[in-house]
Amino acid sequence: MNAPARPAAGYVLGIDFGSTTGKAVVLDAATGRIAASAVSQKGAVSDEGVKAALAQVFGELGIGPKDILRCVATGYGRRMLDIADRTITEITCHARGAVSLEPSARMVIDIGGQDSKVIAVDEAGLVTQFAMNDRCAAGTGKFLEVLARAVNIELARMGPAALAAEGSVKITSMCATFAETEVIALLAEGCDKAVVLDGVHAAVANRVMGLVSRVGQREPIVMTGGVAQNIAAVTHIERALSTRLIIPSHAQVAGALGAALFALDDLRTDGVSQRLLDPKIEDQVEAVEAGGLPCAPACAQKPGEQPIAFQRAPGA
Ligand code: ADP
């Protein structure tokens, strides 16, 4: 009788080269558990963020690139990394990471620096449908960053400040540039900062609700991405969807975690695993990113029009 295959000794790596941050997750190849993770911000689409995140995880574990048995990269700048054996889109990696953190999840809301995504997943964790807001700041972390600057408040403080608001105001512009003008006008009229910030977060939730309605709300919902750290964004989205969101402990590194799990599958199958990966969904995401399909930026939409959504072909 053949002896059972011994789990590989060493590590696999997932990298999420995001628009604002670099994220890395290292898994122990033998156990599949998270050995180290890091997030680093070094400027827009800069490989410095990824380098810093890698230096942190390697330093923590006392290892180097030679100890990495497989590496998968995802995110905005995923094609810019030599260390990666292959790349997988953010939609697929975020879904995989989020479901591994919260196996009951049927929907993932990911709000990062440059885009927001709503992903429906089946019981196995496979992406069935998604909607994304790409190349437009509406409903993204960028929108919050621009308006935090306009209100002159630190990003980490804008959520708690908004929750303290007494009263509300509606920010009507979805476009970050127009919303900034609107916010400055409201402040000039004497509107309270906290009330303005509350309106800013409500506008983000409104945009996210549009994406959710395109896909069709499913529960439980997990929220990932940097904006999951913003308590007012979470609260407003919960209110808009009339449900609680699950925020896992590794929310900001969910995409890197998903990439690392694909790297582990590749290692274990000694090839390019297709487990929990739908090539048709991958093609659709790549097409949106390449501009081959309309990404429906909010400012180009007519009133009442919804952002575009995609669905897995029946039987695919
Ligand atoms: P990307 O993957 O596109 O680089 P992330 O998922 O890292 O983006 O999310 C970045 C966004 O997260 C920022 O634009 C910001 O809005 C939000 N963010 C990051 N850190 C914090 C924080 N401490 N508090 C509130 N929001 C934060």
XYZ file of C-alpha atoms and ligand atoms in Angstrom:
343
model
C 0.000 0.000 0.000
C 1.274 3.493 -0.857
C 2.037 5.761 2.098
C -0.292 8.823 2.182
C 1.286 11.932 0.617
C 3.119 13.925 3.264
C 2.009 17.596 3.474
C 4.657 19.921 2.052
C 6.917 21.669 4.570
C 7.205 25.352 3.750
C 4.874 28.193 2.923
C 2.543 29.509 0.240
C 1.957 33.190 -0.364
C -1.005 35.305 -1.476
C -0.472 38.931 -2.489
C -3.156 41.558 -3.040
C -1.594 44.473 -4.923
C -4.377 46.963 -4.219
C -4.928 50.473 -5.522
C -3.989 52.004 -2.174
C -2.415 49.217 -0.090
C -0.246 46.120 -0.525
C -1.383 43.030 1.372
C 0.333 39.695 1.965
C -0.844 36.472 3.593
C 1.481 33.524 4.222
C -0.038 30.092 4.886
C 1.771 27.168 6.450
C 1.695 24.669 3.574
C 1.370 21.676 5.884
C -1.615 22.916 7.915
C -3.153 25.554 5.619
C -3.308 27.969 8.564
C -2.420 31.666 8.397
C 1.215 31.991 9.538
C 1.497 35.779 9.001
C -0.340 38.645 7.325
C 0.409 42.313 6.664
C -1.109 45.460 5.143
C 1.058 48.353 4.019
C 0.189 51.688 2.453
C 2.890 53.424 0.418
C 0.961 55.416 -2.198
C -1.335 54.679 -5.126
C -0.612 51.441 -7.056
C 2.933 51.393 -5.740
C 4.941 48.186 -5.454
C 6.505 49.763 -2.350
C 3.350 48.796 -0.426
C 3.672 45.171 -1.541
C 7.428 45.159 -0.786
C 6.788 46.508 2.720
C 4.028 43.942 3.375
C 6.338 41.140 2.179
C 9.224 42.418 4.320
C 6.892 42.367 7.324
C 5.599 38.789 6.858
C 9.028 37.414 5.915
C 10.636 39.184 8.893
C 7.984 37.893 11.288
C 8.522 34.277 10.165
C 12.292 34.544 9.640
C 11.913 33.336 6.031
C 12.591 34.654 2.515
C 11.233 34.189 -1.038
C 13.113 30.836 -1.346
C 10.814 29.376 1.335
C 7.696 30.160 -0.725
C 6.522 27.053 -2.563
C 3.752 28.743 -4.569
C 2.529 32.322 -4.900
C -0.706 33.737 -6.390
C -1.268 37.466 -6.874
C -4.514 39.400 -7.108
C -5.596 43.044 -7.041
C -5.295 46.103 -9.210
C -1.540 45.676 -9.886
C -1.418 41.870 -9.830
C 0.327 41.576 -13.201
C 3.273 43.672 -11.977
C 4.730 41.015 -9.643
C 7.566 38.690 -10.685
C 7.262 36.555 -7.557
C 3.762 35.306 -8.514
C 3.310 31.941 -10.251
C -0.086 33.086 -11.536
C -2.699 35.804 -11.133
C -6.397 35.510 -10.278
C -8.960 38.327 -10.277
C -10.022 40.129 -7.130
C -13.635 38.955 -7.460
C -12.607 35.294 -7.228
C -9.928 35.850 -4.556
C -12.108 38.029 -2.318
C -14.934 35.500 -2.497
C -12.571 32.637 -1.666
C -10.960 34.510 1.236
C -14.246 35.785 2.658
C -15.899 32.357 2.551
C -12.898 30.765 4.247
C -13.191 33.360 7.031
C -16.986 32.974 7.253
C -18.162 29.711 5.633
C -21.874 30.575 6.016
C -21.503 33.646 3.746
C -23.701 33.810 0.636
C -22.803 37.375 -0.284
C -19.580 39.367 -0.020
C -19.429 43.162 -0.066
C -15.863 44.340 -0.616
C -15.110 48.051 -0.538
C -11.516 48.945 -1.264
C -9.705 52.107 -2.248
C -10.632 52.190 -5.912
C -13.599 49.907 -6.409
C -16.520 48.293 -4.667
C -17.767 44.800 -5.418
C -20.793 42.735 -4.497
C -20.343 38.995 -4.988
C -22.877 36.185 -4.596
C -21.451 32.762 -3.725
C -23.001 29.305 -3.590
C -22.752 26.740 -0.757
C -19.368 25.572 -2.073
C -17.979 29.111 -2.089
C -17.985 29.454 -5.891
C -18.827 32.883 -7.349
C -22.251 32.791 -9.017
C -22.802 36.481 -9.730
C -21.115 39.816 -9.170
C -21.490 43.538 -9.702
C -18.636 45.970 -9.475
C -18.010 49.646 -9.525
C -14.740 50.093 -11.314
C -12.812 53.224 -12.299
C -15.269 55.525 -10.556
C -14.820 56.687 -6.983
C -18.555 56.594 -6.141
C -19.186 54.183 -3.279
C -15.491 53.422 -2.715
C -12.804 54.132 -0.146
C -11.513 56.864 -2.470
C -14.835 58.723 -2.163
C -14.447 58.610 1.641
C -10.799 59.711 1.432
C -11.629 62.732 -0.771
C -14.427 63.828 1.542
C -12.395 63.239 4.721
C -9.866 65.668 3.249
C -12.621 68.183 2.391
C -13.908 68.030 5.975
C -10.335 68.013 7.311
C -10.599 64.885 9.410
C -8.376 61.780 9.617
C -9.718 58.739 7.780
C -9.765 56.616 10.940
C -11.800 59.275 12.770
C -14.428 59.999 10.124
C -16.593 56.947 10.925
C -16.887 57.545 14.687
C -17.430 61.291 14.045
C -20.284 60.562 11.615
C -21.994 58.255 14.107
C -22.119 61.109 16.627
C -24.199 63.247 14.211
C -27.414 64.759 15.453
C -29.474 65.249 12.330
C -28.900 64.345 8.719
C -28.250 65.884 5.342
C -28.447 64.307 1.887
C -25.371 64.380 -0.339
C -26.902 64.114 -3.790
C -23.750 63.754 -5.943
C -22.405 60.237 -6.460
C -19.292 61.642 -8.144
C -16.503 62.348 -5.620
C -15.566 65.616 -7.347
C -19.124 66.999 -7.310
C -19.725 65.643 -3.785
C -16.618 67.520 -2.592
C -18.060 70.791 -3.947
C -21.398 69.972 -2.301
C -19.727 69.250 1.057
C -17.711 72.479 0.959
C -20.934 74.427 0.244
C -22.735 72.717 3.159
C -19.860 73.536 5.553
C -19.873 77.156 4.308
C -23.596 77.330 5.109
C -22.747 76.301 8.702
C -23.844 72.666 8.495
C -22.314 70.607 11.315
C -19.239 68.524 10.278
C -20.625 65.349 11.838
C -23.934 65.767 10.003
C -22.076 66.269 6.705
C -19.997 63.151 7.377
C -23.146 61.182 8.173
C -24.510 62.221 4.747
C -21.242 61.171 3.069
C -21.488 57.644 4.519
C -25.185 57.429 3.614
C -24.215 58.247 -0.003
C -21.703 55.375 -0.007
C -24.333 52.998 1.405
C -26.788 54.118 -1.250
C -24.303 53.279 -3.998
C -23.541 49.887 -2.454
C -27.276 49.180 -2.194
C -27.498 49.728 -5.974
C -24.839 47.041 -6.531
C -26.553 44.646 -4.094
C -29.909 45.056 -5.822
C -28.325 44.200 -9.194
C -27.088 40.888 -7.811
C -30.089 40.239 -5.550
C -29.558 40.344 -1.804
C -28.503 37.043 -0.206
C -27.572 36.452 3.426
C -25.460 36.070 5.483
C -23.404 38.976 4.137
C -19.696 39.348 4.885
C -17.993 42.704 4.396
C -14.299 42.843 3.463
C -11.827 45.514 2.283
C -10.381 48.511 4.091
C -13.744 50.283 4.386
C -14.966 47.451 6.664
C -12.923 49.306 9.335
C -15.176 52.341 8.965
C -17.959 51.957 11.525
C -20.245 54.552 9.910
C -19.948 52.906 6.472
C -20.822 49.536 8.031
C -23.748 51.023 10.003
C -25.219 52.836 6.989
C -24.931 49.772 4.750
C -26.605 47.650 7.463
C -29.408 50.197 7.672
C -29.815 50.355 3.885
C -29.950 46.553 3.568
C -31.928 45.983 6.812
C -29.491 43.302 7.932
C -26.333 42.830 10.000
C -22.991 42.501 8.233
C -20.348 40.035 9.393
C -16.920 41.683 9.614
C -14.267 38.959 9.890
C -11.037 39.533 11.770
C -8.869 39.557 8.609
C -11.323 41.674 6.552
C -8.699 43.848 4.809
C -6.551 40.871 3.743
C -9.436 38.675 2.487
C -8.256 39.001 -1.145
C -4.650 38.066 -0.266
C -5.967 35.169 1.825
C -8.035 33.915 -1.125
C -4.952 34.160 -3.358
C -2.914 32.191 -0.790
C -5.603 29.468 -0.669
C -5.422 29.126 -4.476
C -1.627 28.884 -4.156
C -2.117 26.072 -1.624
C -4.458 24.217 -4.037
C -1.828 24.580 -6.783
C 0.841 23.170 -4.486
C -1.303 20.250 -3.376
C -2.278 19.330 -6.935
C 1.202 20.132 -8.239
C -0.326 22.139 -11.071
C -2.813 24.904 -11.793
C -5.908 24.051 -9.775
C -9.356 25.091 -11.014
C -11.003 24.396 -7.645
C -13.470 27.129 -6.609
C -12.601 29.104 -9.715
C -14.969 29.695 -12.651
C -13.005 30.634 -15.813
C -16.096 32.376 -17.273
C -16.330 34.674 -14.243
C -12.589 35.329 -14.558
C -13.068 36.314 -18.213
C -15.964 38.631 -17.352
C -13.961 40.402 -14.645
C -10.932 40.758 -16.928
C -13.210 42.195 -19.642
C -14.629 44.805 -17.253
C -11.128 45.743 -16.103
C -9.838 45.991 -19.665
C -12.705 48.296 -20.572
C -14.188 45.785 -23.011
C -17.495 45.979 -21.204
C -19.090 49.106 -19.765
C -18.123 49.569 -16.120
C -21.002 52.003 -15.613
C -19.332 54.801 -13.650
C -21.905 56.600 -11.547
C -21.351 59.948 -13.258
C -22.044 58.405 -16.692
C -25.294 56.818 -15.550
C -28.673 58.247 -16.347
C -31.067 58.716 -13.397
C -32.502 55.351 -12.356
C -29.921 53.374 -14.353
C -28.043 50.665 -12.446
C -24.394 49.544 -12.595
C -23.731 46.451 -14.670
C -23.816 42.967 -13.112
C -22.687 39.569 -14.343
C -23.945 36.099 -13.778
C -22.480 32.651 -14.196
C -23.999 30.921 -17.210
C -26.540 28.225 -16.207
C -24.828 24.867 -15.866
C -21.377 26.447 -16.108
P -7.208 48.489 -2.037
O -7.225 46.982 -1.955
O -7.944 49.034 -3.224
O -5.843 49.063 -1.896
P -8.220 48.492 0.689
O -9.127 47.300 0.745
O -6.921 48.372 1.366
O -8.061 49.012 -0.809
O -9.046 49.720 1.304
C -8.564 51.040 1.291
C -9.629 51.939 1.865
O -9.917 51.528 3.196
C -9.238 53.392 1.955
O -9.578 54.085 0.767
C -10.044 53.888 3.147
O -11.285 54.436 2.747
C -10.307 52.628 3.976
N -9.523 52.600 5.229
C -8.258 52.164 5.381
N -7.870 52.246 6.664
C -8.925 52.735 7.353
C -9.177 53.059 8.729
N -8.248 52.877 9.682
N -10.394 53.521 9.065
C -11.342 53.713 8.134
N -11.178 53.430 6.823
C -9.992 52.957 6.439
